[in-house]
Amino acid sequence: MSDPMMTAATVPVSPGRAHARAMGADPDLDHCPLMSTYGPPTVAFVRGSGSELWDVDGKRYLDLLSGLAVTSLGHAHPEVAAALTEQANTLLHVSNLFGTTVGAEVAQTLDRLLGGGGQVFFCNSGAEANEAALKLARKFGGHGRHVVVSAYGSFHGRTLATLHATGQPAKHEAFQPLPEGFRHVAWDDVDALAQAIDPTVAAVLLEPVQGEGGVNPASAEYFQAVRHLCDERGVLFMVDEVQTGLGRTGSWFAHQQFGVVPDVVTMAKALGNGVPIGACWARRDVAAAFQPGDHATTYGGQPLATAAARAVLAVMEREDVPTRARVAGARLTDALLALEDVAAVRGLGLLLAAELAEGIDARVVAADALASGLVVNAITPTALRLAPSLLITEDDLAEAVALLGDVLARHRPIEEGS
Ligand SMILES: Cc1ncc(COP(=O)(O)O)c(C=O)c1O
């Protein structure tokens, strides 16, 4: 119970809140001039470490979402922080009119992790990586061969072109007319894809696991059949690994588990562990379609972002994050399935969705979990998405699952007659 003698003036002010006030900011986020492209935030985080977060009032949370599959090495990773500090004290930016050694190093590492024989274009986000892939497909295809086929339920970004590639018609409505040249087919249905590919099609663009669409993994057979079809019809196979890439699913890139080699791979999110950076990799002869002047972005591959990516990739390789994701993913799946209110678990590695027992609303559970100190996300009205740090400790994982179990039990539907 609150102390009736404690007035607003005497309530202890947390360091986070005090700092915000000193900077003239409204720490309650009630009146801040941000466009409401997301719902109003209920929590403001000020600090993180590994899988832990603290809010403006000093309350601790366990993070099973990683900033939407971004902070794969956890928050405030010391080696990434040190690399950023050093780079900030050395060279932040020179423009792509000039080369940087750190950008070249990161491109080499990515090419190696993808099996070699390609080239990389750096940008600042997942949507931009896909935008580059779309333009590359058009340039490679030539005039009259520009259509990109993607799947219903997919998510590829929010720019006008990537929004149209996104196979969610409800998201298109308010922004019509969208750029021409996009076609959608049923997910995991190779016959539908075969019918959609005509001579105007330049590329097929698919996620190995539809992340925003509900954490729906493709089957290896589907990806192999798509590869075969694309070869047969002379169409590029482009794989969007923005959410699945860099170890999260149990291999460096999820398509590698399906035994296919794509022509183009896009990535972002985990590459900077929170520092904005995206990349579009393409087979060398496809990449050659881009000539000077065809595509560019001021910040793409700049030293600060690539210094972060270089440190991220070094830690990821040393820690063998794909194996960690596989092992921890299996452990998390078992622990979730042992909860009475979890009906099923799907996904790959540490990109999982827990389908809740009938009658439990995932949105209500996610909100209650947050209030209880656990960050998860309702990816559908009936499922929670879990994408913890790939370095999460066994203790943190066990604590998070126990917390989730308690939250779920509070939302169990009351059985009639009980
Ligand atoms: C598969 C996929 N592609 C593209 C994007 C867009 O990335 P960004 O939000 O960095 O533009 C996302 C974001 O969630 C994604 O999951």
mmCIF file of C-alpha atoms and ligand atoms in Angstrom, residues 68 124-128 130 155-158 207 209 211-212 240-244 266 268-269 385, ligand 1:
data_model
loop_
_atom_site.group_PDB
_atom_site.id
_atom_site.type_symbol
_atom_site.label_atom_id
_atom_site.label_comp_id
_atom_site.label_asym_id
_atom_site.label_seq_id
_atom_site.Cartn_x
_atom_site.Cartn_y
_atom_site.Cartn_z
ATOM 1 C CA LEU A 68 12.135 -7.587 -32.575
ATOM 2 C CA ASN A 124 20.401 1.078 -43.068
ATOM 3 C CA SER A 125 17.400 -1.200 -42.553
ATOM 4 C CA GLY A 126 15.595 -4.314 -43.676
ATOM 5 C CA ALA A 127 13.219 -2.429 -45.943
ATOM 6 C CA GLU A 128 16.164 -0.755 -47.652
ATOM 7 C CA ASN A 130 14.783 -5.428 -49.821
ATOM 8 C CA PHE A 155 6.473 -9.041 -44.522
ATOM 9 C CA HIS A 156 9.196 -7.232 -46.444
ATOM 10 C CA GLY A 157 9.073 -3.627 -45.180
ATOM 11 C CA ARG A 158 7.111 -0.391 -45.168
ATOM 12 C CA GLU A 207 11.179 -15.444 -46.118
ATOM 13 C CA VAL A 209 10.216 -18.282 -41.768
ATOM 14 C CA GLY A 211 8.240 -13.672 -39.039
ATOM 15 C CA GLU A 212 5.700 -10.862 -38.838
ATOM 16 C CA ASP A 240 14.566 -12.194 -47.136
ATOM 17 C CA GLU A 241 16.619 -13.116 -44.065
ATOM 18 C CA VAL A 242 16.052 -9.782 -42.293
ATOM 19 C CA GLN A 243 14.460 -11.526 -39.298
ATOM 20 C CA THR A 244 15.901 -15.037 -39.691
ATOM 21 C CA THR A 266 18.804 -9.618 -47.655
ATOM 22 C CA ALA A 268 19.463 -6.316 -41.309
ATOM 23 C CA LYS A 269 18.224 -6.503 -37.678
ATOM 24 C CA ARG A 385 6.536 -14.542 -30.469
HETATM 25 C C1 LIG B 1 11.404 -10.414 -42.931
HETATM 26 C C2 LIG B 1 11.468 -8.924 -42.801
HETATM 27 N N1 LIG B 1 11.803 -8.183 -43.862
HETATM 28 C C3 LIG B 1 11.890 -6.853 -43.795
HETATM 29 C C4 LIG B 1 11.628 -6.180 -42.623
HETATM 30 C C5 LIG B 1 11.725 -4.692 -42.559
HETATM 31 O O1 LIG B 1 12.864 -4.327 -41.831
HETATM 32 P P1 LIG B 1 13.007 -2.852 -41.251
HETATM 33 O O2 LIG B 1 11.948 -2.689 -40.218
HETATM 34 O O3 LIG B 1 14.404 -2.818 -40.699
HETATM 35 O O4 LIG B 1 12.829 -1.916 -42.394
HETATM 36 C C6 LIG B 1 11.284 -6.911 -41.473
HETATM 37 C C7 LIG B 1 10.963 -6.236 -40.223
HETATM 38 O O5 LIG B 1 10.381 -6.765 -39.320
HETATM 39 C C8 LIG B 1 11.193 -8.322 -41.568
HETATM 40 O O6 LIG B 1 10.855 -9.073 -40.514
#
